[in-house]
Coordinates of C-alpha atoms in Angstrom, one line a residue:
M19 CA 121.5 34.6 158.9
A20 CA 120.2 31.1 159.6
T21 CA 122.6 28.2 160.0
P22 CA 122.6 26.1 156.9
V23 CA 121.4 22.5 157.2
G24 CA 124.3 20.0 157.6
W25 CA 126.6 22.5 159.0
S26 CA 128.1 22.1 162.4
P27 CA 130.4 24.3 164.2
G28 CA 133.0 21.6 164.4
G29 CA 132.5 20.4 160.8
S30 CA 134.9 20.2 158.0
G31 CA 136.8 23.2 156.9
S32 CA 135.8 23.0 153.3
V33 CA 132.1 23.3 154.2
C34 CA 132.8 26.4 156.3
L35 CA 134.9 28.0 153.6
A36 CA 132.1 27.4 151.0
F37 CA 129.5 28.7 153.4
D38 CA 131.6 31.9 154.1
Q39 CA 132.1 32.4 150.3
L40 CA 128.4 32.0 149.7
R41 CA 127.6 34.4 152.5
D42 CA 130.0 37.0 151.0
V43 CA 128.4 36.6 147.6
I44 CA 124.9 37.1 149.1
E45 CA 126.0 40.2 151.0
S46 CA 127.5 41.6 147.7
Q47 CA 124.3 40.9 145.9
E48 CA 122.3 42.6 148.6
E49 CA 124.5 45.7 148.5
L50 CA 124.2 45.7 144.7
I51 CA 120.4 45.4 145.0
Q52 CA 120.3 48.3 147.4
Q53 CA 122.4 50.4 145.1
L54 CA 120.1 49.6 142.2
R55 CA 117.1 50.5 144.3
N56 CA 118.7 53.9 145.0
V57 CA 119.4 54.4 141.3
M58 CA 115.7 53.5 140.6
V59 CA 114.5 56.1 143.1
L60 CA 116.7 58.8 141.5
Q61 CA 115.4 57.7 138.1
D62 CA 111.8 57.9 139.3
E63 CA 112.5 61.4 140.6
N64 CA 113.9 62.5 137.2
F65 CA 111.6 60.5 135.1
V66 CA 109.5 62.2 132.4
S67 CA 106.7 60.3 130.9
K68 CA 106.6 59.7 127.1
E69 CA 103.5 61.9 126.8
E70 CA 105.2 64.8 128.7
F71 CA 108.3 64.4 126.5
Q72 CA 106.3 64.5 123.3
A73 CA 104.3 67.5 124.4
V74 CA 107.5 69.4 125.2
E75 CA 109.0 68.3 121.9
K76 CA 105.9 69.5 120.0
K77 CA 106.1 72.8 121.9
L78 CA 109.8 73.2 120.9
V79 CA 109.0 72.5 117.3
E80 CA 106.2 75.2 117.4
E81 CA 108.6 77.7 119.0
K82 CA 111.2 77.0 116.4
A83 CA 108.6 77.6 113.7
A84 CA 107.4 80.8 115.4
H85 CA 111.0 82.0 115.7
A86 CA 111.7 81.4 112.0
K87 CA 108.5 83.3 111.1
T88 CA 109.6 86.2 113.4
K89 CA 113.0 86.1 111.9
V90 CA 111.5 86.5 108.4
L91 CA 109.3 89.4 109.6
L92 CA 112.3 91.0 111.2
A93 CA 114.3 90.8 108.0
K94 CA 111.4 92.4 106.0
E95 CA 111.1 95.2 108.6
E96 CA 114.8 95.7 108.6
E97 CA 114.8 96.0 104.8
K98 CA 112.0 98.6 105.0
L99 CA 113.9 100.5 107.7
Q100 CA 117.1 100.5 105.5
F101 CA 115.0 101.8 102.6
A102 CA 113.4 104.5 104.7
L103 CA 116.8 105.5 106.1
G104 CA 118.1 105.8 102.5
E105 CA 115.1 107.9 101.5
V106 CA 115.7 110.1 104.6
E107 CA 119.3 110.6 103.5
V108 CA 118.4 111.4 99.9
L109 CA 115.7 113.9 101.1
S110 CA 118.1 115.4 103.6
K111 CA 120.6 116.0 100.8
Q112 CA 117.9 117.4 98.6
L113 CA 116.7 119.7 101.5
E114 CA 120.2 120.9 102.0
K115 CA 120.6 121.8 98.3
E116 CA 117.2 123.6 98.3
K117 CA 118.2 125.4 101.5
L118 CA 121.4 126.6 99.9
A119 CA 119.5 127.6 96.7
F120 CA 117.0 129.5 98.9
E121 CA 119.7 131.2 100.9
K122 CA 121.4 132.2 97.6
A123 CA 118.1 133.5 96.2
L124 CA 117.3 135.3 99.4
S125 CA 120.8 136.9 99.5
S126 CA 120.3 138.0 95.9
V127 CA 116.8 139.5 96.7
K128 CA 118.2 141.3 99.7
S129 CA 121.1 142.6 97.7
R130 CA 118.7 143.8 95.0
A131 CA 116.4 145.3 97.6
L132 CA 119.3 147.1 99.1
Q133 CA 120.4 148.5 95.7
E134 CA 116.8 149.6 95.0
S135 CA 116.6 151.2 98.4
S136 CA 119.8 153.0 97.8
K137 CA 118.6 154.2 94.4
K138 CA 115.4 155.3 96.0
D139 CA 117.3 157.2 98.6
Q140 CA 119.4 158.8 96.0
L141 CA 116.3 159.8 93.9
I142 CA 114.6 161.2 97.0
T143 CA 117.7 163.2 97.9
K144 CA 118.0 164.4 94.4
C145 CA 114.3 165.3 94.1
N146 CA 114.4 167.0 97.5
G147 CA 117.4 169.0 96.4
E148 CA 115.7 170.0 93.1
A149 CA 112.4 170.8 94.9
T150 CA 114.3 173.1 97.3
A151 CA 115.9 174.7 94.3
M152 CA 112.6 175.1 92.5
R153 CA 111.1 176.9 95.4
S154 CA 113.9 179.4 95.6
P155 CA 113.2 182.4 93.2
R156 CA 116.7 182.5 91.8
T157 CA 116.6 179.1 90.2
A158 CA 115.3 178.9 86.6
T159 CA 112.3 176.8 86.1
K160 CA 113.3 173.8 84.1
S161 CA 111.7 170.4 83.9
S162 CA 113.2 167.7 86.1
P163 CA 112.7 164.0 86.1
C164 CA 111.6 164.4 89.8
S165 CA 109.0 167.1 89.1
P166 CA 106.2 164.9 87.9
Q167 CA 106.9 162.5 90.7
L168 CA 106.5 165.1 93.3
E169 CA 103.1 165.8 92.1
K170 CA 102.0 162.2 91.9
S171 CA 101.3 159.7 94.5
P172 CA 104.1 157.4 95.8
R173 CA 102.6 154.4 93.9
A174 CA 102.6 156.3 90.6
A175 CA 106.1 157.5 91.3
T176 CA 107.3 154.0 91.7
K177 CA 105.6 153.0 88.4
T178 CA 107.3 156.0 86.7
Q179 CA 110.7 154.9 88.0
R180 CA 110.2 151.4 86.7
S181 CA 109.1 152.7 83.2
Q182 CA 112.2 154.9 83.0
K183 CA 114.5 151.9 83.4

């Protein structure tokens, strides 16, 4: 620093004291100025222009609107899904009922077919026994329910059996 005008090394003590105090104030101000410059540099590095900020803000508003729209669509699709799942459940229960009814009907038909098959086997056995007896000369000739069936075709015999019931 330059020596102030009117100051002499052997001068009065009050002038030296004032000069020292003034120098301390100037040094403090220079340090403060340097700190403020450092802060300004950091601010410049982190600075966002008003236009950039407004563009980002506009984009955020658009994204929020798109998000709300997507949320509404998701709710609608979720409702459709829940309805479809309900329908699947109802149809599954209906299918299970129909399956049970079908199995019951099938069992009944199988049982009836087994009974008819058993009756048919009994008739065949009975008719075969009577046919054997008719062929032997010792048996008297008498009419038998099986006699006409032996002479007819199997289809006609089945119709005859049905008509006798």
